[in-house]
CSV table of C-alpha atoms and ligand atoms in Angstrom, one decimal:
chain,number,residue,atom,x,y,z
F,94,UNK,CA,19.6,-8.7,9.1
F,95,UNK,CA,19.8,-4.6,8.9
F,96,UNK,CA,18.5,-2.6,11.2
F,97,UNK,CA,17.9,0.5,10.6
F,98,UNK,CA,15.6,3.6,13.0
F,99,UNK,CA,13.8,5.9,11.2
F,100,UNK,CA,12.4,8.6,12.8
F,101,UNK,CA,8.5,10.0,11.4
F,102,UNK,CA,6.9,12.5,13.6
F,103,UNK,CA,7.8,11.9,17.0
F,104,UNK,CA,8.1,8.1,16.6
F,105,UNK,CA,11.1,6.1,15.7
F,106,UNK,CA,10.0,3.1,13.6
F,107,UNK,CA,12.5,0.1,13.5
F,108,UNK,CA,13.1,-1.2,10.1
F,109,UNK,CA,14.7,-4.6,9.2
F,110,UNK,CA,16.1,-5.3,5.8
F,111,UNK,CA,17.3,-8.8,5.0
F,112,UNK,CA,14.9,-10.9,7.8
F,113,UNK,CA,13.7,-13.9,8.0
F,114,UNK,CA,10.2,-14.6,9.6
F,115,UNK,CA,11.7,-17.4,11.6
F,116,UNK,CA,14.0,-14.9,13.0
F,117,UNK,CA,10.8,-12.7,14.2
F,118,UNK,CA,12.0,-13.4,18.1
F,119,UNK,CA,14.8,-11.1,17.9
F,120,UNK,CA,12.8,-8.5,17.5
F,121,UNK,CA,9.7,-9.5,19.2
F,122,UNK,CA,8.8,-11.7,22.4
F,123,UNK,CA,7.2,-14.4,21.7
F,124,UNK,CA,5.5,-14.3,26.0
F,125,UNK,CA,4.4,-10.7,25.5
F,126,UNK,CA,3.3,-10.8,22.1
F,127,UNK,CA,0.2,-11.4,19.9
F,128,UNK,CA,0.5,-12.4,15.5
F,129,UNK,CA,-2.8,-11.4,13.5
F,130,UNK,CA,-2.3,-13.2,10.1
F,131,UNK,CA,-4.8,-14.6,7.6
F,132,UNK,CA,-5.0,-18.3,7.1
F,133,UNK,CA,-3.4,-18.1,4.0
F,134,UNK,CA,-0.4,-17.0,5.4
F,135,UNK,CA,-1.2,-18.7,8.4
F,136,UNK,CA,-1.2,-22.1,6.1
F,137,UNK,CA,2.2,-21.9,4.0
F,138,UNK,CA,4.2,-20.9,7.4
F,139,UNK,CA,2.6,-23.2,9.9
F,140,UNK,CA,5.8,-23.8,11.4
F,141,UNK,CA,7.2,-20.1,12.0
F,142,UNK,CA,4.1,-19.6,13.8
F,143,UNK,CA,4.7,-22.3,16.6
F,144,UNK,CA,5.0,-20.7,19.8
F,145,UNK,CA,3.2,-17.3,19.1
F,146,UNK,CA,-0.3,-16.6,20.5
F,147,UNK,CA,-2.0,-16.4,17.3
F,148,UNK,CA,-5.4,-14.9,15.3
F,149,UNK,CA,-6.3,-16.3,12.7
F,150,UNK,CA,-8.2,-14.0,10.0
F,151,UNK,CA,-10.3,-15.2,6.6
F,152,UNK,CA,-8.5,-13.6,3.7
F,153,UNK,CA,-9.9,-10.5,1.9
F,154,UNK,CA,-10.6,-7.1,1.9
F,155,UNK,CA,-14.6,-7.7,2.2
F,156,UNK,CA,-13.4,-8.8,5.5
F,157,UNK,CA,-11.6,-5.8,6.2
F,158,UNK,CA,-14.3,-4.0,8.5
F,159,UNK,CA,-15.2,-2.9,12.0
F,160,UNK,CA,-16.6,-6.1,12.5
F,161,UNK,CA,-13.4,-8.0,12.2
F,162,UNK,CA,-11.9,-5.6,13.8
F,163,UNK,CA,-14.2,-6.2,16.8
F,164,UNK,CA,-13.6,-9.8,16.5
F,165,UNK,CA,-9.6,-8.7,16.9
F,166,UNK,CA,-10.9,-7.0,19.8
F,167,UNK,CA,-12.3,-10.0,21.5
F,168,UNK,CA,-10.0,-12.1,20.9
F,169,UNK,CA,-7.3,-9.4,22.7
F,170,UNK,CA,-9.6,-9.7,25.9
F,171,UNK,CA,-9.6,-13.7,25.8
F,172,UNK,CA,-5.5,-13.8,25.6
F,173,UNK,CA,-5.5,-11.4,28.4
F,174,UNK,CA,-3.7,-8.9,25.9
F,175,UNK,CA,-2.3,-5.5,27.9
F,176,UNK,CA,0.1,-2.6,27.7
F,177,UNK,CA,2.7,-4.4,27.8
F,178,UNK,CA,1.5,-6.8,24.5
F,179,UNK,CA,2.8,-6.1,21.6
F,180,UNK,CA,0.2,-6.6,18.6
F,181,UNK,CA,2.0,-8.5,15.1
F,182,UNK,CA,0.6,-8.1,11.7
F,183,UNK,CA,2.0,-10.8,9.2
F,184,UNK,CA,0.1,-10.4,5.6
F,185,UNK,CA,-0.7,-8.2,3.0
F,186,UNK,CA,-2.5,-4.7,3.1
F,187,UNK,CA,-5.5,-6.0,4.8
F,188,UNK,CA,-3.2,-7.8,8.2
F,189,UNK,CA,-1.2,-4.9,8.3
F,190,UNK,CA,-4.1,-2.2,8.4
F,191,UNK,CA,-6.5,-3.9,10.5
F,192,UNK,CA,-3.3,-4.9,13.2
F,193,UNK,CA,-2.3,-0.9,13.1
F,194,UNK,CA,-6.0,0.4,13.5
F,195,UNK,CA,-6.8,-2.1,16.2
F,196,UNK,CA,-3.2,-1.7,18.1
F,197,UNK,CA,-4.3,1.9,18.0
F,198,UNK,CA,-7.2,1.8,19.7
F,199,UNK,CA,-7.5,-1.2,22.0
F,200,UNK,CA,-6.3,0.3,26.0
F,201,UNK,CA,-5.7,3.8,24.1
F,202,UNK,CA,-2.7,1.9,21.9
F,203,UNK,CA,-0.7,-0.4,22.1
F,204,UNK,CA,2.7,-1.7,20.4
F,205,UNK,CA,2.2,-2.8,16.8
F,206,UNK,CA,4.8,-4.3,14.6
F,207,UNK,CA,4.1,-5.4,10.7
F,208,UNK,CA,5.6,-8.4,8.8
F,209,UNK,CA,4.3,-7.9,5.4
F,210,UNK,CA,4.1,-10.7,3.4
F,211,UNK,CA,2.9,-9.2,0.0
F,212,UNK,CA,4.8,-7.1,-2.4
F,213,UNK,CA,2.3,-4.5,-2.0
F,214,UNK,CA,2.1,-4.3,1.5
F,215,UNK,CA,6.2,-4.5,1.3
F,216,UNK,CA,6.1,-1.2,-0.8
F,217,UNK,CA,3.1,0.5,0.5
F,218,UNK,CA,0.5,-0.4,2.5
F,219,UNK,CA,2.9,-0.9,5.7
F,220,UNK,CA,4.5,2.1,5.6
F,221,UNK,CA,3.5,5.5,6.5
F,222,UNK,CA,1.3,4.7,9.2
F,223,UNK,CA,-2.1,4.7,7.5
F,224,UNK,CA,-4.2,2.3,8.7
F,225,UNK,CA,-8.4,1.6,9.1
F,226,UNK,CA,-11.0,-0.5,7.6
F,227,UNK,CA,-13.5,0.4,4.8
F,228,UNK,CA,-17.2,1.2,5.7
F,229,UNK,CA,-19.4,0.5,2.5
F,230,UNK,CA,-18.1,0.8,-0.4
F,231,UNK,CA,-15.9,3.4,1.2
F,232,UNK,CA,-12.9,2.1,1.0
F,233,UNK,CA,-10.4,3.1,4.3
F,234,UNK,CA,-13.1,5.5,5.5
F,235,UNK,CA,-12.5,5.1,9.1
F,236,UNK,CA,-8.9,5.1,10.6
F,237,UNK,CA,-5.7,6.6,12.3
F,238,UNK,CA,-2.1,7.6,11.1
F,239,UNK,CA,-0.1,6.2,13.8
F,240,UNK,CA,3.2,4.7,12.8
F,241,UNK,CA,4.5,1.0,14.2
F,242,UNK,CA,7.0,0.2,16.1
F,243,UNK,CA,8.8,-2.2,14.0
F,244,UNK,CA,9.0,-3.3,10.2
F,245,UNK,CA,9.8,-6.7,9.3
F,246,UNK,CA,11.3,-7.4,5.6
F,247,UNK,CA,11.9,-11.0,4.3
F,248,UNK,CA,11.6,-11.0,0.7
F,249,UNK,CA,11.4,-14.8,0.9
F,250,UNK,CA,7.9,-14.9,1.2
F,251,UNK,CA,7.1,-13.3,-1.8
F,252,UNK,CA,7.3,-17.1,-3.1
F,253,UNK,CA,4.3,-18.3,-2.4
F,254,UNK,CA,2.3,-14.8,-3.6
F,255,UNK,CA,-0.1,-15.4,-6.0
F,256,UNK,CA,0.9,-14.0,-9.7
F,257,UNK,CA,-1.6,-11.5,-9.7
F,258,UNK,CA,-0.8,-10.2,-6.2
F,259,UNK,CA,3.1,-9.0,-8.0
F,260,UNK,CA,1.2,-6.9,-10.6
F,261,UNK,CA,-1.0,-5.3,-7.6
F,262,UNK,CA,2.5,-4.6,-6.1
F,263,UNK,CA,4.3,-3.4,-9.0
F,264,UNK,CA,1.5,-1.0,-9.9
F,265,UNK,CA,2.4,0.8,-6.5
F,266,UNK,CA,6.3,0.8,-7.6
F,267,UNK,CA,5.8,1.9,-10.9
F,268,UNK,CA,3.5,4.7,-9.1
F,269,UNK,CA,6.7,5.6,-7.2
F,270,UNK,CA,9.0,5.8,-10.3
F,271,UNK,CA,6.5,8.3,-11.7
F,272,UNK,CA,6.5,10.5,-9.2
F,273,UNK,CA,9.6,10.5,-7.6
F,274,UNK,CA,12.5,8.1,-9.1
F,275,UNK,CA,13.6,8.3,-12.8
F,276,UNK,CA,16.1,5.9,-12.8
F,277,UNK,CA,14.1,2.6,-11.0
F,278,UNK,CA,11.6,3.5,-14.2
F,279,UNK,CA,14.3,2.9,-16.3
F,280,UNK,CA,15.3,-0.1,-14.5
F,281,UNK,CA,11.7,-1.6,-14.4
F,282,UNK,CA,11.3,-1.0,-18.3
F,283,UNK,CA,14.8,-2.8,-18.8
F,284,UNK,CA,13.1,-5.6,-16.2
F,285,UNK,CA,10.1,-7.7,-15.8
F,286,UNK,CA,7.9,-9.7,-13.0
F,287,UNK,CA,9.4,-12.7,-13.9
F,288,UNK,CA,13.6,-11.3,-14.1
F,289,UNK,CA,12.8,-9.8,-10.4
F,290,UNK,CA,11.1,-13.3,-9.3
F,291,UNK,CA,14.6,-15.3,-9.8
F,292,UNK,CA,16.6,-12.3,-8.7
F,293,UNK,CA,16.5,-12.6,-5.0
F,294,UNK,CA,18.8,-9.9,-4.4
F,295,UNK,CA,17.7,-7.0,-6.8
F,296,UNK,CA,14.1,-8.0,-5.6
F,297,UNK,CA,15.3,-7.3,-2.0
F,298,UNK,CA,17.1,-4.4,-3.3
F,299,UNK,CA,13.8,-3.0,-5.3
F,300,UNK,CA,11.8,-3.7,-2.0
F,301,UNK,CA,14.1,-1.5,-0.1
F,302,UNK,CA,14.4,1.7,-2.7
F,303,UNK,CA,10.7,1.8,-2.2
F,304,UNK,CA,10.6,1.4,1.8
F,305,UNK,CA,12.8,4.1,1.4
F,306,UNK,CA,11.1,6.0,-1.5
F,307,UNK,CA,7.9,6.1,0.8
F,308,UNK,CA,9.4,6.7,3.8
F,309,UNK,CA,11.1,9.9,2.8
F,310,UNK,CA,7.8,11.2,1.1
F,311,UNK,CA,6.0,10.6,4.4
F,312,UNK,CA,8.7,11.9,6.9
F,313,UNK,CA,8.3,15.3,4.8
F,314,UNK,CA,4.5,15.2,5.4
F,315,UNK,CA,3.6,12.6,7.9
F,316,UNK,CA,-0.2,14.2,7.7
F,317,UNK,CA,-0.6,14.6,3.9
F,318,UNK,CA,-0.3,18.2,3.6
F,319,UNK,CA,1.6,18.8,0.7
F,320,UNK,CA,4.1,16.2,-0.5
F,321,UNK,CA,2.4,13.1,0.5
F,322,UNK,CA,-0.5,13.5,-1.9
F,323,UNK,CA,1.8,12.6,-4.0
F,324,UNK,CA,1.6,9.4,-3.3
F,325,UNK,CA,-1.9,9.3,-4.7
F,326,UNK,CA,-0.9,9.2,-8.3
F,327,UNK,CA,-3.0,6.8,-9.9
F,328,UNK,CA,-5.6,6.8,-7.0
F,329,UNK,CA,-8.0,9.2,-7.3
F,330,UNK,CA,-9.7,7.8,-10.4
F,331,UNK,CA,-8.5,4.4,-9.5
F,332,UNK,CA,-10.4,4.5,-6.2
F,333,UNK,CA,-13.8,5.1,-7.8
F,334,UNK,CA,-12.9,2.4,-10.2
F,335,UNK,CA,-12.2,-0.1,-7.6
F,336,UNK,CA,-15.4,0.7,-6.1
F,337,UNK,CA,-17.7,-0.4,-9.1
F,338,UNK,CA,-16.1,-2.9,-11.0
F,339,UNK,CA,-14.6,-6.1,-10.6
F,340,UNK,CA,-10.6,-4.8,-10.1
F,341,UNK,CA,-8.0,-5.1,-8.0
F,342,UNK,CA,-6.5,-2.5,-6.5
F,343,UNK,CA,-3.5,-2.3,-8.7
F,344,UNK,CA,-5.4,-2.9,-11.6
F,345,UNK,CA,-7.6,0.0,-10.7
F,346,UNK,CA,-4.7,1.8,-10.0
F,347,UNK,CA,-3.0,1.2,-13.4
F,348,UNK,CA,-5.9,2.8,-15.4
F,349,UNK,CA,-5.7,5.5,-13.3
F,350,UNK,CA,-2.4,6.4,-13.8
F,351,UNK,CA,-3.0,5.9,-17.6
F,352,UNK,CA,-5.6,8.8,-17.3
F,353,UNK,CA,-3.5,10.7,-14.9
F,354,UNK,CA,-0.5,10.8,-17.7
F,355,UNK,CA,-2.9,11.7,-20.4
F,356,UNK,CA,-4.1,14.7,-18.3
F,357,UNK,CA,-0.6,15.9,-17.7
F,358,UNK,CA,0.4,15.6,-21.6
F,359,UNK,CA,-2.7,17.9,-22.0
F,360,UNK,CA,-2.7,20.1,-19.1
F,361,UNK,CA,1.2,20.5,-18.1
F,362,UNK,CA,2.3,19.5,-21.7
F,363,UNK,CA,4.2,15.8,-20.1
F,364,UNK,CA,5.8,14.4,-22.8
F,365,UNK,CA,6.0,10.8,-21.7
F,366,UNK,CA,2.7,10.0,-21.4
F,367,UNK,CA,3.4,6.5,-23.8
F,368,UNK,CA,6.3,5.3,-21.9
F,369,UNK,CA,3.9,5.4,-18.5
F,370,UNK,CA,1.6,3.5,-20.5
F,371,UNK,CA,4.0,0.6,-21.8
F,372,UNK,CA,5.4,0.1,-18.5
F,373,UNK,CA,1.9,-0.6,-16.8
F,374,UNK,CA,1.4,-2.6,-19.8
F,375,UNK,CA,4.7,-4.7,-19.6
F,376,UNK,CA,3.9,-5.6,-15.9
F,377,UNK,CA,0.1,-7.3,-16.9
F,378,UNK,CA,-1.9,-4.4,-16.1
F,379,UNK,CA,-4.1,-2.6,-17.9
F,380,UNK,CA,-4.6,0.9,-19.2
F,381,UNK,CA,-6.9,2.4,-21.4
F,382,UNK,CA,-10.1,0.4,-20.4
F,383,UNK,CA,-13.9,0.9,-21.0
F,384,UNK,CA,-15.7,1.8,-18.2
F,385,UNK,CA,-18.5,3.9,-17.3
F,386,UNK,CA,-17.3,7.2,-17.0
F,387,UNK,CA,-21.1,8.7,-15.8
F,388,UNK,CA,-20.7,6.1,-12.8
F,389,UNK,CA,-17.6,6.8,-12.6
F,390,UNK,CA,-17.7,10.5,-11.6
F,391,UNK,CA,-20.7,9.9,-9.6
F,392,UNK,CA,-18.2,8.3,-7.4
F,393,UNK,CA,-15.0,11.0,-7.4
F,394,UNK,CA,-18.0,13.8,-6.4
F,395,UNK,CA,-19.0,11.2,-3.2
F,396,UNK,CA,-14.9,10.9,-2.5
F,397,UNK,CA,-14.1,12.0,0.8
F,398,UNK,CA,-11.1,13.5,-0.3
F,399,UNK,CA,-13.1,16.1,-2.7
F,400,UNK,CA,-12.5,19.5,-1.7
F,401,UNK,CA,-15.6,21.2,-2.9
F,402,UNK,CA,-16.4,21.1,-6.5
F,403,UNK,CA,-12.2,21.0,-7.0
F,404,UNK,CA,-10.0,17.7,-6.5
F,405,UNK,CA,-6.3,17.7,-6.1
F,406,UNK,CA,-5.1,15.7,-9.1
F,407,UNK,CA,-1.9,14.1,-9.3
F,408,UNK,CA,0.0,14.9,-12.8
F,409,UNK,CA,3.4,14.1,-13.9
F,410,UNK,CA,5.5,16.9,-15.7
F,411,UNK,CA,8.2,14.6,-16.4
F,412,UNK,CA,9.3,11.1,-15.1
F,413,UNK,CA,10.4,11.1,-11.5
F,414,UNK,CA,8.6,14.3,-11.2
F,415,UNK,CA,4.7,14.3,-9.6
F,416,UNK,CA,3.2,17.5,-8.9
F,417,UNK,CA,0.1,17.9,-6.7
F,418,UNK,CA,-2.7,19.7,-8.7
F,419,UNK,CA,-5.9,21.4,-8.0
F,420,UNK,CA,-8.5,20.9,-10.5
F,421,UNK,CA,-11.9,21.6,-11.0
F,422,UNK,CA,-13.8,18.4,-11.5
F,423,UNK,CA,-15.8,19.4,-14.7
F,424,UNK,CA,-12.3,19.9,-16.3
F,425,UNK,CA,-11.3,16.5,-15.3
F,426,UNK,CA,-14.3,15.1,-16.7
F,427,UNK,CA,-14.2,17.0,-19.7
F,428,UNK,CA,-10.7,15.4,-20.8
F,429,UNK,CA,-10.7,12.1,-19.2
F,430,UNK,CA,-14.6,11.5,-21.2
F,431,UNK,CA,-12.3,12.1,-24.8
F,432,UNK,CA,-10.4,8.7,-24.2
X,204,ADP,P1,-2.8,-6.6,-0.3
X,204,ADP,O1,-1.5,-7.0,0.3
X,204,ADP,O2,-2.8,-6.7,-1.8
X,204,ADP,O3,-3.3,-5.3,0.2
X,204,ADP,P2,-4.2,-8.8,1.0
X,204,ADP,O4,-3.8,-8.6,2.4
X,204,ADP,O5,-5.6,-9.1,0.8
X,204,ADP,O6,-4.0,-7.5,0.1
X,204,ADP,O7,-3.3,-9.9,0.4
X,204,ADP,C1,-3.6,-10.4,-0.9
X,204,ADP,C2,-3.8,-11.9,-0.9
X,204,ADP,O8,-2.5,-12.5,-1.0
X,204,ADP,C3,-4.5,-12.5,0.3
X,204,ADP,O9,-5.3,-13.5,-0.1
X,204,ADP,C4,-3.4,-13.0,1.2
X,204,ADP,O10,-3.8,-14.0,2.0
X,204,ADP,C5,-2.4,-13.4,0.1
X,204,ADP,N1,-1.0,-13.4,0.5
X,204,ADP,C6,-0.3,-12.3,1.0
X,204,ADP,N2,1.0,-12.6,1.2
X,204,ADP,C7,1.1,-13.9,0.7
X,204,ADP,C8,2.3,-14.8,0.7
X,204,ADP,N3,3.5,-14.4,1.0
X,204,ADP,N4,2.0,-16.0,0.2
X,204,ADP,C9,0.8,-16.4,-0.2
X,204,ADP,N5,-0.3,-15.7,-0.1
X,204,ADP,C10,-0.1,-14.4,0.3
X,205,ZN,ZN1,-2.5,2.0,-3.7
């Protein structure tokens, strides 16, 4: 196991590389702390859990709301949870945002670590210190960026994910390739899901060029600013995809960042627009899709991220090179509506 302190804003986040959940009580203990997992997780690793003073969560993002969070809340009371407790977040997206938003609110904050046991939460969702729940069909509406105290990496758990839970992640590191890092695109269009699946150790070493990918990006710009809009490639349309139809988040992701490429070839003249597109493709998502783009729209002008009647768009001007745009909406809609 690697250790490793990284320093974002005025906390120093602990990051392990190479761990193994059963070795979780070396970095945590077990008397003073509290695991919120989901009982899918909670199911395949039954016996890492022994011990631990546990909360068991249904799986989904329908569930991740104030209400659960409440629940969480409740159930903090009942163990007799205080300062000195440190709250545990073992899943995907969903465990590790609803442990950060509740660990930063219950007695003012409290300790928080995250074990993330999807490839997207591994990538993403557990770095940066963005967490919250979604209110509606809001999605992360309501929220803090406050950054844990550890990070927990075992790559072995990706075993059990479900195959359409790698394409959610790998929409997140083909995102990253885009915008920041030209040679792991060239890698992942050499590669596949099912070449990194037997590789253990380029898997681990794929997990950790993103940690570190995202990390950097948020260090600059802990507050999204600047820089860390970046990071939004892909999401902007994607969000108000995911809202309305039946998608995944990667999925909705993926035909975002097929637009977003097509709107750099024809606003910043990005010449790779097709190689964007058979990479998503190559990892099972999809890209140009039918959807309906009046609904559609209706939903980027309700984004709370819309400044005015102008968005910041993320284009590419070449691989491994985002750039954080400010467009006026009807421009947007006037290109995107020609595909
Ligand atoms: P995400 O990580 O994609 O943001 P979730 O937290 O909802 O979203 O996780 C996606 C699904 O995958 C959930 O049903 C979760 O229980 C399941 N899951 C996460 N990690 C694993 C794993 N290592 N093994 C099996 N199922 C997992
Ligand atoms: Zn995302």
């Amino acid at each position: 196991m690697e250790k490793k302190k990284i320093r974002i804003g005025n906390t120093i986040t602990e990051y392990y590389f190479d761990a193994s959940l059963s070795k979780l009580g070396q970095v945590a203990d077990k008397k003073y702390s509290v695991i919120l997992t989901d009982e899918n997780i909670f199911n395949q690793y039954q016996k890492s859990f022994k011990g631990w003073n546990t909360i068991v969560l249904k799986p989904g993002e329908e569930y991740k709301i104030q209400q659960t969070a409440d629940g969480v809340i409740d159930s903090l009371i009942d163990m007799h949870a205080d300062r000195k407790t440190t709250l545990v977040g073992i899943g995907g997206g969903v465990i590790t945002d609803l442990a950060g938003y509740v660990a930063a609110v219950y007695m003012r904050g409290i300790r928080v670590g995250f074990v993330p046991t999807s490839l997207l939460a591994m990538v993403d969702a557990s770095i940066g210190g963005k967490n919250g729940i979604d209110v509606g069909v809001f999605k992360n509406l309501v929220g803090t960026i406050r950054q844990p105290d550890f990070l927990f990496f075992d790559v072995s758990l990706l075993k059990t994910l479900p195959e359409a839970e790698w394409q959610n992640g790998f929409a997140e590191i083909i995102k990253h390739a885009c915008i920041r890092d030209a040679v792991m695109f060239r890698e992942l269009a050499e590669k596949n899901i099912d070449w990194y699946r037997m590789k253990k150790a380029a898997l681990a070493a794929l997990v950790r060029r993103n940690v570190m990918l995202k990390t950097k990006v948020v260090q600059a710009d802990e507050t999204e600013q600047g820089d860390r809009k970046l990071l939004n490639f892909g999401h902007t349309l994607g969000h108000a995809l995911e809202n309305q139809f039946e998608l995944s988040h990667g999925q909705a992701v993926a035909i975002g960042m097929t637009y977003a490429s097509q709107l750099s070839a024809s606003m910043l003249g990005f010449r790779s627009a097709e190689k964007v597109v058979d990479l998503i493709a190559k990892y099972g998502l999809p890209t140009f899709a039918k959807f309906d783009k009046v609904k559609a729209f209706d939903v980027l002008l309700h984004d709370k991220k819309r400044e005015r009647s102008e968005i910041h768009y993320i284009l590419l001007q070449r691989i491994g090179k985002g750039v954080v745009q400010t467009l006026p909406i009807s421009e947007v809609k006037r290109i995107i509506e020609k595909f």
